[in-house]
């Protein structure tokens, strides 16, 4: 019998699976995520292979490869039979939901209906209040991992999913790993000056519940380093490196620990070892670039920014290495915002200004990235314009854009002082420079200096009386004063 497509779609939207979790393809680099999942399936023994195959099926669908998606779901089913005997039905719900959606997109509506019926039967059997949805912590956990993989915009939702799973089973080892890593990522992504340490407690708990898991231990080590307990962190790192030989996912974070400790040779040794196993990892290439950059900065500091002879040759070589690896990171992950700014800055460092400009323009055009990333890109581009291009008005524009995207951050002081310095200097040449007047108005308003802000906005508004931004700012300020 013909199944009406519309009524089928309404039911599909009720299922709990990757297709209903609002995971948008424009928020990730599909090829990079596919590559990462492949690497995790090959090398990371701690992640649930079932969750990885389900996620890979969804990524294949987003790439328009529905037949490959079906193959991934078949592999997920094999894992359920092998690893989850006794709870096959509950463990199959997400996979069945994904099957139903893939077949719907392939216009195989009877196949889609078959999987919808399977979900419905389990929901009825287990007395779920919904025909097509079952509240289970395993499903919340799988949702958490999927959200985490889609980047910074999804971290808060991922945290909520893991919290929900933990409400049902507070001491479940896997749920605790997922929650701890999510909070660690949130600590790291919300850069507002001071180091955040909300994840320290969850990481300690996750390590206690998973004593043999080196992947979670390495995150605890990095967090201990963050909170100035580096010696304790290093004990974990040494213990991990004794136990593993070539787990690239553990090596990469161990390398990050040594890079931040300024042990660059040790970090590079571990990164090269990991790259041998996973040569396409954008993360590893980025970390390599950061190590070479740090070595270059060290030489420049030691020579007071005037390296000569051997030092100059070494600096040039390190710049070349760093550019090579930052470029590789961007090529492998087109959404890697920090890799763009690091690459552009390194081109500028090597005097390759037109290459730097091209990369900055690509970074400025990135869509669907977090405010923190936009903020950083505008800041770095502003510095490039101020110090390398000597274009003060473009620099002022981008410093202001950075503050408009995100007022509170670790860069705020640098941005406000750069703006004050540049704008004041320009007003020295030209007291009617409207851009500088309004920039100072904006900065003083941000700092709560309302009278000074109003003075500058008034001067700007006299020159440009129709400007809506100046009028709005003045109205707000006059109400406060």
Short mmCIF file of C-alpha atoms in Angstrom, two decimals:
data_model
loop_
_atom_site.label_atom_id
_atom_site.label_comp_id
_atom_site.label_asym_id
_atom_site.label_seq_id
_atom_site.Cartn_x
_atom_site.Cartn_y
_atom_site.Cartn_z
CA UNK A 1 0.00 0.00 0.00
CA UNK A 2 1.17 3.56 -0.74
CA UNK A 3 2.32 5.33 2.39
CA UNK A 4 1.65 9.10 2.29
CA UNK A 5 5.03 10.82 2.52
CA UNK A 6 3.74 13.74 4.63
CA UNK A 7 2.28 11.61 7.40
CA UNK A 8 5.49 9.56 7.43
CA UNK A 9 7.58 12.74 7.82
CA UNK A 10 5.49 13.82 10.82
CA UNK A 11 6.30 10.53 12.57
CA UNK A 12 9.98 10.67 11.58
CA UNK A 13 10.29 14.03 13.31
CA UNK A 14 9.25 12.39 16.60
CA UNK A 15 12.13 9.87 16.56
CA UNK A 16 15.20 10.33 18.75
CA UNK A 17 18.16 10.12 16.36
CA UNK A 18 20.81 12.18 14.59
CA UNK A 19 18.28 13.47 12.05
CA UNK A 20 16.17 15.12 14.77
CA UNK A 21 18.98 16.52 16.93
CA UNK A 22 19.44 19.68 14.80
CA UNK A 23 23.01 18.85 13.76
CA UNK A 24 23.58 21.27 10.86
CA UNK A 25 26.08 20.44 8.16
CA UNK A 26 27.13 24.07 7.68
CA UNK A 27 28.59 24.03 11.22
CA UNK A 28 31.30 21.47 10.41
CA UNK A 29 33.77 20.47 7.74
CA UNK A 30 32.14 17.19 6.65
CA UNK A 31 35.37 15.69 5.32
CA UNK A 32 37.30 16.53 8.49
CA UNK A 33 34.60 15.07 10.76
CA UNK A 34 34.37 11.93 8.62
CA UNK A 35 38.15 11.60 8.78
CA UNK A 36 38.16 12.08 12.56
CA UNK A 37 35.45 9.46 13.11
CA UNK A 38 37.42 7.04 10.93
CA UNK A 39 40.55 7.66 13.03
CA UNK A 40 38.61 7.16 16.25
CA UNK A 41 37.17 3.87 14.99
CA UNK A 42 40.71 2.72 14.14
CA UNK A 43 42.58 3.93 17.19
CA UNK A 44 40.36 5.02 20.06
CA UNK A 45 39.25 2.01 22.06
CA UNK A 46 37.43 4.07 24.69
CA UNK A 47 34.71 5.64 22.55
CA UNK A 48 31.51 3.67 21.91
CA UNK A 49 31.87 2.17 18.43
CA UNK A 50 28.08 2.00 18.17
CA UNK A 51 27.78 5.77 18.63
CA UNK A 52 30.61 6.37 16.13
CA UNK A 53 28.99 4.24 13.38
CA UNK A 54 25.62 5.94 13.93
CA UNK A 55 27.28 9.35 13.67
CA UNK A 56 29.27 8.29 10.61
CA UNK A 57 26.03 7.17 8.92
CA UNK A 58 24.57 10.64 9.48
CA UNK A 59 27.72 12.34 8.11
CA UNK A 60 27.60 10.06 5.02
CA UNK A 61 23.96 11.11 4.52
CA UNK A 62 24.94 14.81 4.78
CA UNK A 63 27.49 14.16 2.03
CA UNK A 64 24.71 12.67 -0.13
CA UNK A 65 26.03 9.10 0.29
CA UNK A 66 22.90 7.32 1.51
CA UNK A 67 24.01 3.83 0.42
CA UNK A 68 27.21 4.23 2.44
CA UNK A 69 25.06 5.48 5.33
CA UNK A 70 23.07 2.23 5.23
CA UNK A 71 26.34 0.24 5.37
CA UNK A 72 27.42 2.17 8.48
CA UNK A 73 24.07 1.40 10.12
CA UNK A 74 24.54 -2.29 9.29
CA UNK A 75 27.89 -2.14 11.10
CA UNK A 76 26.17 -0.46 14.04
CA UNK A 77 23.68 -3.35 14.15
CA UNK A 78 26.52 -5.89 14.19
CA UNK A 79 28.03 -4.11 17.21
CA UNK A 80 24.65 -4.17 19.00
CA UNK A 81 24.40 -7.96 18.46
CA UNK A 82 27.98 -8.50 19.61
CA UNK A 83 28.36 -6.03 22.49
CA UNK A 84 24.86 -5.36 23.79
CA UNK A 85 23.15 -8.73 23.83
CA UNK A 86 20.28 -8.66 26.28
CA UNK A 87 19.51 -5.00 25.58
CA UNK A 88 19.46 -5.07 21.78
CA UNK A 89 16.06 -3.40 21.47
CA UNK A 90 16.84 -0.33 23.55
CA UNK A 91 20.32 -0.01 22.07
CA UNK A 92 18.86 -0.18 18.53
CA UNK A 93 16.45 2.75 18.83
CA UNK A 94 18.83 5.45 17.53
CA UNK A 95 20.08 3.15 14.73
CA UNK A 96 16.52 2.29 13.67
CA UNK A 97 15.59 5.98 13.70
CA UNK A 98 18.56 6.73 11.45
CA UNK A 99 17.61 3.84 9.13
CA UNK A 100 14.04 5.18 8.84
CA UNK A 101 15.32 8.65 7.87
CA UNK A 102 17.90 7.39 5.36
CA UNK A 103 15.32 5.19 3.62
CA UNK A 104 12.86 8.11 3.62
CA UNK A 105 15.48 10.23 1.82
CA UNK A 106 16.05 7.36 -0.64
CA UNK A 107 12.28 7.31 -1.31
CA UNK A 108 12.08 3.73 0.00
CA UNK A 109 9.06 4.51 2.14
CA UNK A 110 8.09 0.93 2.98
CA UNK A 111 11.59 0.29 4.35
CA UNK A 112 11.33 3.52 6.36
CA UNK A 113 7.94 2.40 7.74
CA UNK A 114 9.45 -0.96 8.73
CA UNK A 115 11.97 0.75 11.04
CA UNK A 116 9.37 3.15 12.41
CA UNK A 117 7.28 0.08 13.34
CA UNK A 118 10.27 -1.47 15.13
CA UNK A 119 10.69 1.69 17.23
CA UNK A 120 6.95 1.81 17.96
CA UNK A 121 6.89 -1.84 19.11
CA UNK A 122 9.70 -1.26 21.62
CA UNK A 123 8.06 1.93 22.92
CA UNK A 124 4.76 0.08 23.47
CA UNK A 125 6.48 -2.94 25.03
CA UNK A 126 8.28 -0.70 27.54
CA UNK A 127 5.16 1.43 28.20
CA UNK A 128 6.61 4.68 26.91
CA UNK A 129 4.17 7.63 27.05
CA UNK A 130 5.22 8.39 23.46
CA UNK A 131 4.72 5.97 20.55
CA UNK A 132 8.03 6.81 18.93
CA UNK A 133 10.28 8.02 21.73
CA UNK A 134 11.76 6.33 24.78
CA UNK A 135 13.49 8.22 27.57
CA UNK A 136 16.79 6.40 28.10
CA UNK A 137 20.12 7.70 29.46
CA UNK A 138 22.05 5.72 26.78
CA UNK A 139 20.24 7.77 24.12
CA UNK A 140 21.00 11.04 25.94
CA UNK A 141 24.66 10.02 26.12
CA UNK A 142 24.80 9.24 22.40
CA UNK A 143 23.14 12.59 21.67
CA UNK A 144 25.78 14.31 23.82
CA UNK A 145 28.67 12.77 21.85
CA UNK A 146 27.04 13.73 18.53
CA UNK A 147 26.52 17.34 19.62
CA UNK A 148 30.10 17.56 20.88
CA UNK A 149 31.42 16.48 17.48
CA UNK A 150 29.58 19.38 15.76
CA UNK A 151 31.68 22.06 17.45
CA UNK A 152 31.58 24.95 19.88
CA UNK A 153 28.04 26.14 19.10
CA UNK A 154 26.74 22.78 20.38
CA UNK A 155 28.75 22.42 23.62
CA UNK A 156 26.04 23.78 25.93
CA UNK A 157 23.45 21.43 24.43
CA UNK A 158 25.91 18.52 24.73
CA UNK A 159 26.39 19.37 28.41
CA UNK A 160 22.60 19.29 28.89
CA UNK A 161 22.37 15.85 27.23
CA UNK A 162 25.10 14.35 29.43
CA UNK A 163 23.57 15.94 32.56
CA UNK A 164 20.26 14.29 31.72
CA UNK A 165 21.99 10.91 31.33
CA UNK A 166 23.77 11.38 34.68
CA UNK A 167 20.52 12.16 36.48
CA UNK A 168 19.48 8.58 35.70
CA UNK A 169 22.88 6.98 36.39
CA UNK A 170 25.22 9.34 38.32
CA UNK A 171 28.13 6.87 38.43
CA UNK A 172 27.97 5.51 34.90
CA UNK A 173 31.61 5.54 33.67
CA UNK A 174 30.84 6.49 30.04
CA UNK A 175 28.35 9.23 30.92
CA UNK A 176 30.93 10.76 33.28
CA UNK A 177 33.61 10.77 30.55
CA UNK A 178 31.24 12.52 28.14
CA UNK A 179 30.20 15.11 30.72
CA UNK A 180 33.78 15.81 31.87
CA UNK A 181 35.12 16.29 28.32
CA UNK A 182 32.19 18.59 27.45
CA UNK A 183 32.78 20.79 30.51
CA UNK A 184 36.51 20.78 29.71
CA UNK A 185 35.72 22.04 26.20
CA UNK A 186 33.42 24.72 27.64
CA UNK A 187 36.17 25.82 30.06
CA UNK A 188 38.46 26.15 27.07
CA UNK A 189 36.07 27.80 24.59
CA UNK A 190 34.75 30.56 26.82
CA UNK A 191 37.91 32.68 26.90
CA UNK A 192 37.22 35.56 29.23
CA UNK A 193 40.54 36.20 30.85
CA UNK A 194 40.90 33.90 33.84
CA UNK A 195 41.32 30.15 33.37
CA UNK A 196 38.06 28.29 33.98
CA UNK A 197 38.31 25.17 36.11
CA UNK A 198 34.69 23.92 36.26
CA UNK A 199 35.83 20.66 34.66
CA UNK A 200 38.44 19.76 37.31
CA UNK A 201 35.94 17.97 39.61
CA UNK A 202 34.13 16.12 36.77
CA UNK A 203 37.48 15.06 35.26
CA UNK A 204 38.72 13.69 38.60
CA UNK A 205 35.47 11.74 39.01
CA UNK A 206 35.66 10.38 35.44
CA UNK A 207 39.26 9.20 36.04
CA UNK A 208 38.23 7.50 39.30
CA UNK A 209 35.39 5.67 37.50
CA UNK A 210 37.63 4.83 34.49
CA UNK A 211 41.05 4.09 36.04
CA UNK A 212 42.40 2.34 32.90
CA UNK A 213 41.25 5.02 30.44
CA UNK A 214 44.28 7.04 29.27
CA UNK A 215 42.10 9.30 27.06
CA UNK A 216 40.30 10.86 30.03
CA UNK A 217 43.50 11.00 32.14
CA UNK A 218 45.21 13.19 29.55
CA UNK A 219 42.40 15.78 29.83
CA UNK A 220 42.76 15.78 33.62
CA UNK A 221 46.52 16.34 33.18
CA UNK A 222 45.88 19.36 30.90
CA UNK A 223 43.37 20.83 33.34
CA UNK A 224 45.81 20.39 36.25
CA UNK A 225 48.38 22.26 34.15
CA UNK A 226 45.78 25.04 33.64
CA UNK A 227 45.31 25.44 37.41
CA UNK A 228 49.08 25.51 38.10
CA UNK A 229 49.31 21.91 39.32
CA UNK A 230 51.65 20.98 36.47
CA UNK A 231 53.73 18.48 38.49
CA UNK A 232 50.62 16.44 39.34
CA UNK A 233 49.49 16.64 35.73
CA UNK A 234 52.87 15.44 34.48
CA UNK A 235 52.65 12.31 36.67
CA UNK A 236 49.50 11.34 34.78
CA UNK A 237 51.18 12.08 31.42
CA UNK A 238 54.23 9.94 32.28
CA UNK A 239 52.00 7.12 33.49
CA UNK A 240 49.99 7.29 30.22
CA UNK A 241 53.09 7.35 27.98
CA UNK A 242 54.42 4.24 29.78
CA UNK A 243 51.18 2.38 28.99
CA UNK A 244 50.55 3.33 25.35
CA UNK A 245 52.67 3.17 22.24
CA UNK A 246 50.81 4.65 19.29
CA UNK A 247 47.39 5.91 20.33
CA UNK A 248 47.30 9.16 18.34
CA UNK A 249 44.40 10.55 20.34
CA UNK A 250 46.33 10.31 23.58
CA UNK A 251 49.68 11.33 22.10
CA UNK A 252 48.24 14.55 20.66
CA UNK A 253 47.06 15.80 24.06
CA UNK A 254 50.24 14.64 25.79
CA UNK A 255 52.11 16.69 23.17
CA UNK A 256 49.90 19.69 23.95
CA UNK A 257 50.89 19.33 27.64
CA UNK A 258 54.62 19.45 26.77
CA UNK A 259 54.14 22.30 24.29
CA UNK A 260 52.50 24.40 27.00
CA UNK A 261 55.35 23.45 29.34
CA UNK A 262 57.74 24.86 26.69
CA UNK A 263 59.25 21.38 26.18
CA UNK A 264 58.91 21.80 22.42
CA UNK A 265 61.27 19.02 21.34
CA UNK A 266 59.37 16.49 23.46
CA UNK A 267 56.04 17.80 22.09
CA UNK A 268 57.28 17.56 18.49
CA UNK A 269 58.56 14.02 19.06
CA UNK A 270 55.09 12.91 20.24
CA UNK A 271 53.29 14.81 17.48
CA UNK A 272 55.47 13.24 14.76
CA UNK A 273 54.73 9.81 16.24
CA UNK A 274 50.99 10.53 16.15
CA UNK A 275 51.18 11.99 12.61
CA UNK A 276 52.74 8.77 11.34
CA UNK A 277 49.56 6.98 12.37
CA UNK A 278 47.01 9.69 11.42
CA UNK A 279 48.71 11.90 8.79
CA UNK A 280 45.47 13.75 7.91
CA UNK A 281 44.73 15.09 11.41
CA UNK A 282 44.16 18.87 11.30
CA UNK A 283 44.63 19.04 15.10
CA UNK A 284 48.11 17.46 14.92
CA UNK A 285 49.25 19.76 12.11
CA UNK A 286 48.03 22.79 14.06
CA UNK A 287 49.90 21.67 17.20
CA UNK A 288 53.09 21.15 15.14
CA UNK A 289 52.73 24.68 13.79
CA UNK A 290 52.33 26.05 17.32
CA UNK A 291 55.53 24.30 18.44
CA UNK A 292 57.57 25.73 15.56
CA UNK A 293 56.07 29.17 16.19
CA UNK A 294 57.00 29.00 19.88
CA UNK A 295 60.60 28.06 19.00
CA UNK A 296 60.75 31.00 16.58
CA UNK A 297 59.44 33.43 19.21
CA UNK A 298 62.06 32.17 21.67
CA UNK A 299 64.92 32.96 19.25
CA UNK A 300 63.47 36.38 18.42
CA UNK A 301 63.17 37.25 22.12
CA UNK A 302 66.73 36.11 22.81
CA UNK A 303 68.02 38.32 19.96
CA UNK A 304 65.76 41.28 20.83
CA UNK A 305 63.86 40.85 17.56
CA UNK A 306 67.04 41.23 15.49
CA UNK A 307 68.21 37.69 14.66
CA UNK A 308 71.36 37.57 12.51
CA UNK A 309 73.42 34.86 10.84
CA UNK A 310 72.54 31.36 12.10
CA UNK A 311 69.70 32.70 14.22
CA UNK A 312 68.14 34.43 11.21
CA UNK A 313 68.40 31.24 9.14
CA UNK A 314 66.81 29.24 11.97
CA UNK A 315 63.94 31.76 12.32
CA UNK A 316 63.24 31.59 8.58
CA UNK A 317 63.28 27.80 8.68
CA UNK A 318 60.87 27.70 11.65
CA UNK A 319 58.51 30.15 9.89
CA UNK A 320 58.51 27.85 6.83
CA UNK A 321 57.76 24.78 8.98
CA UNK A 322 54.98 26.58 10.86
CA UNK A 323 53.38 27.82 7.62
CA UNK A 324 53.50 24.28 6.17
CA UNK A 325 51.63 22.79 9.16
CA UNK A 326 49.10 25.62 9.67
CA UNK A 327 48.30 25.40 5.95
CA UNK A 328 47.81 21.63 6.26
CA UNK A 329 45.44 22.18 9.22
CA UNK A 330 43.28 24.63 7.23
CA UNK A 331 43.25 22.40 4.15
CA UNK A 332 42.02 19.46 6.23
CA UNK A 333 39.45 21.42 8.27
CA UNK A 334 37.96 24.43 6.49
CA UNK A 335 36.17 25.55 9.71
CA UNK A 336 39.31 25.65 11.92
CA UNK A 337 39.21 29.37 12.81
CA UNK A 338 42.38 29.50 14.96
CA UNK A 339 44.39 27.72 12.26
CA UNK A 340 43.42 30.49 9.80
CA UNK A 341 44.60 33.31 12.07
CA UNK A 342 47.78 31.41 12.99
CA UNK A 343 48.54 30.81 9.30
CA UNK A 344 47.84 34.42 8.32
CA UNK A 345 49.99 35.76 11.19
CA UNK A 346 52.81 33.42 10.22
CA UNK A 347 52.69 34.63 6.59
CA UNK A 348 52.88 38.19 7.95
CA UNK A 349 55.82 37.19 10.16
CA UNK A 350 57.61 35.97 7.03
CA UNK A 351 56.82 39.19 5.15
CA UNK A 352 54.35 37.42 2.82
CA UNK A 353 51.67 40.09 3.24
CA UNK A 354 49.56 39.27 0.19
CA UNK A 355 49.29 35.61 1.31
CA UNK A 356 48.37 36.80 4.81
CA UNK A 357 45.65 39.05 3.35
CA UNK A 358 44.15 36.15 1.34
CA UNK A 359 43.96 33.93 4.44
CA UNK A 360 42.51 36.70 6.63
CA UNK A 361 39.81 37.33 4.02
CA UNK A 362 38.91 33.62 4.06
CA UNK A 363 38.75 33.71 7.85
CA UNK A 364 36.53 36.83 7.83
CA UNK A 365 34.13 35.05 5.46
CA UNK A 366 33.75 31.98 7.70
CA UNK A 367 30.12 31.48 8.64
CA UNK A 368 28.58 29.41 11.44
CA UNK A 369 31.53 29.88 13.79
CA UNK A 370 31.32 30.91 17.45
CA UNK A 371 31.42 34.55 18.57
CA UNK A 372 34.72 33.83 20.29
CA UNK A 373 36.22 32.80 16.94
CA UNK A 374 34.83 35.89 15.12
CA UNK A 375 36.17 38.08 17.93
CA UNK A 376 39.67 36.58 17.61
CA UNK A 377 39.71 36.89 13.81
CA UNK A 378 38.79 40.62 13.89
CA UNK A 379 41.42 41.25 16.60
CA UNK A 380 44.22 39.54 14.65
CA UNK A 381 43.23 41.19 11.38
CA UNK A 382 43.19 44.57 13.12
CA UNK A 383 46.75 43.98 14.36
CA UNK A 384 47.85 42.92 10.87
CA UNK A 385 46.39 46.14 9.43
CA UNK A 386 47.92 48.31 12.16
CA UNK A 387 51.46 46.88 12.29
CA UNK A 388 52.08 45.36 8.85
CA UNK A 389 49.80 47.29 6.50
CA UNK A 390 50.01 50.59 8.43
CA UNK A 391 46.29 51.09 7.73
CA UNK A 392 45.03 52.69 10.93
CA UNK A 393 41.41 53.25 9.86
CA UNK A 394 41.01 49.56 8.82
CA UNK A 395 42.64 48.51 12.12
CA UNK A 396 40.22 50.69 14.12
CA UNK A 397 37.26 49.23 12.20
CA UNK A 398 38.25 45.63 13.00
CA UNK A 399 39.16 46.31 16.65
CA UNK A 400 35.65 47.78 17.04
CA UNK A 401 34.11 44.79 15.26
CA UNK A 402 35.93 42.47 17.68
CA UNK A 403 34.44 44.32 20.66
CA UNK A 404 30.96 44.42 19.11
CA UNK A 405 31.01 40.64 18.62
CA UNK A 406 32.16 39.99 22.19
CA UNK A 407 32.66 42.69 24.81
CA UNK A 408 34.07 40.51 27.57
CA UNK A 409 37.15 38.46 26.79
CA UNK A 410 40.83 38.05 27.59
CA UNK A 411 41.54 40.41 24.65
CA UNK A 412 39.33 43.24 25.92
CA UNK A 413 42.13 45.27 27.55
CA UNK A 414 44.38 44.90 24.50
CA UNK A 415 41.53 46.01 22.23
CA UNK A 416 40.45 49.03 24.28
CA UNK A 417 44.01 50.28 24.80
CA UNK A 418 44.86 49.80 21.08
CA UNK A 419 41.72 51.73 20.12
CA UNK A 420 42.41 54.59 22.55
CA UNK A 421 46.00 54.90 21.36
CA UNK A 422 45.17 54.83 17.64
CA UNK A 423 42.14 57.12 17.86
CA UNK A 424 43.91 59.70 20.07
CA UNK A 425 46.91 59.70 17.72
CA UNK A 426 44.68 60.26 14.68
CA UNK A 427 42.75 63.08 16.38
CA UNK A 428 46.14 64.76 16.91
CA UNK A 429 46.42 65.09 13.10
CA UNK A 430 42.74 65.74 12.46
CA UNK A 431 40.33 66.83 15.22
CA UNK A 432 37.37 66.09 12.91
CA UNK A 433 38.21 62.42 12.25
CA UNK A 434 34.73 61.03 12.83
CA UNK A 435 35.83 57.38 12.95
CA UNK A 436 38.26 58.10 15.82
CA UNK A 437 35.71 60.21 17.71
CA UNK A 438 33.04 57.51 17.56
CA UNK A 439 35.62 54.79 18.43
CA UNK A 440 36.52 56.67 21.62
CA UNK A 441 32.82 57.17 22.36
CA UNK A 442 32.29 53.41 22.02
CA UNK A 443 35.28 52.48 24.22
CA UNK A 444 34.42 54.93 27.01
CA UNK A 445 30.79 53.77 26.95
CA UNK A 446 32.00 50.18 27.26
CA UNK A 447 34.16 51.15 30.24
CA UNK A 448 31.26 52.90 31.95
CA UNK A 449 32.79 56.41 31.49
CA UNK A 450 29.45 57.82 30.36
CA UNK A 451 30.25 61.55 30.35
CA UNK A 452 33.43 61.12 28.30
CA UNK A 453 31.61 58.76 25.93
CA UNK A 454 28.81 61.32 25.43
CA UNK A 455 31.36 64.08 24.68
CA UNK A 456 32.99 62.06 21.89
CA UNK A 457 29.67 60.93 20.42
CA UNK A 458 28.45 64.57 20.45
CA UNK A 459 31.54 65.68 18.53
CA UNK A 460 31.06 62.82 16.03
CA UNK A 461 27.35 63.59 15.65
CA UNK A 462 28.04 67.26 14.84
CA UNK A 463 30.14 66.11 11.88
CA UNK A 464 27.70 63.36 10.79
CA UNK A 465 24.25 64.49 12.12
CA UNK A 466 22.24 61.73 10.39
CA UNK A 467 24.28 58.82 11.77
CA UNK A 468 21.82 56.47 13.52
CA UNK A 469 24.51 54.73 15.61
CA UNK A 470 25.68 58.04 17.14
CA UNK A 471 22.11 59.21 17.83
CA UNK A 472 21.16 55.93 19.54
CA UNK A 473 24.32 55.92 21.68
CA UNK A 474 23.76 59.55 22.69
CA UNK A 475 20.13 58.91 23.67
CA UNK A 476 21.17 55.97 25.86
CA UNK A 477 24.01 57.92 27.48
CA UNK A 478 21.92 61.01 28.18
CA UNK A 479 19.29 58.87 29.92
CA UNK A 480 22.01 57.43 32.20
CA UNK A 481 23.87 60.65 33.03
#
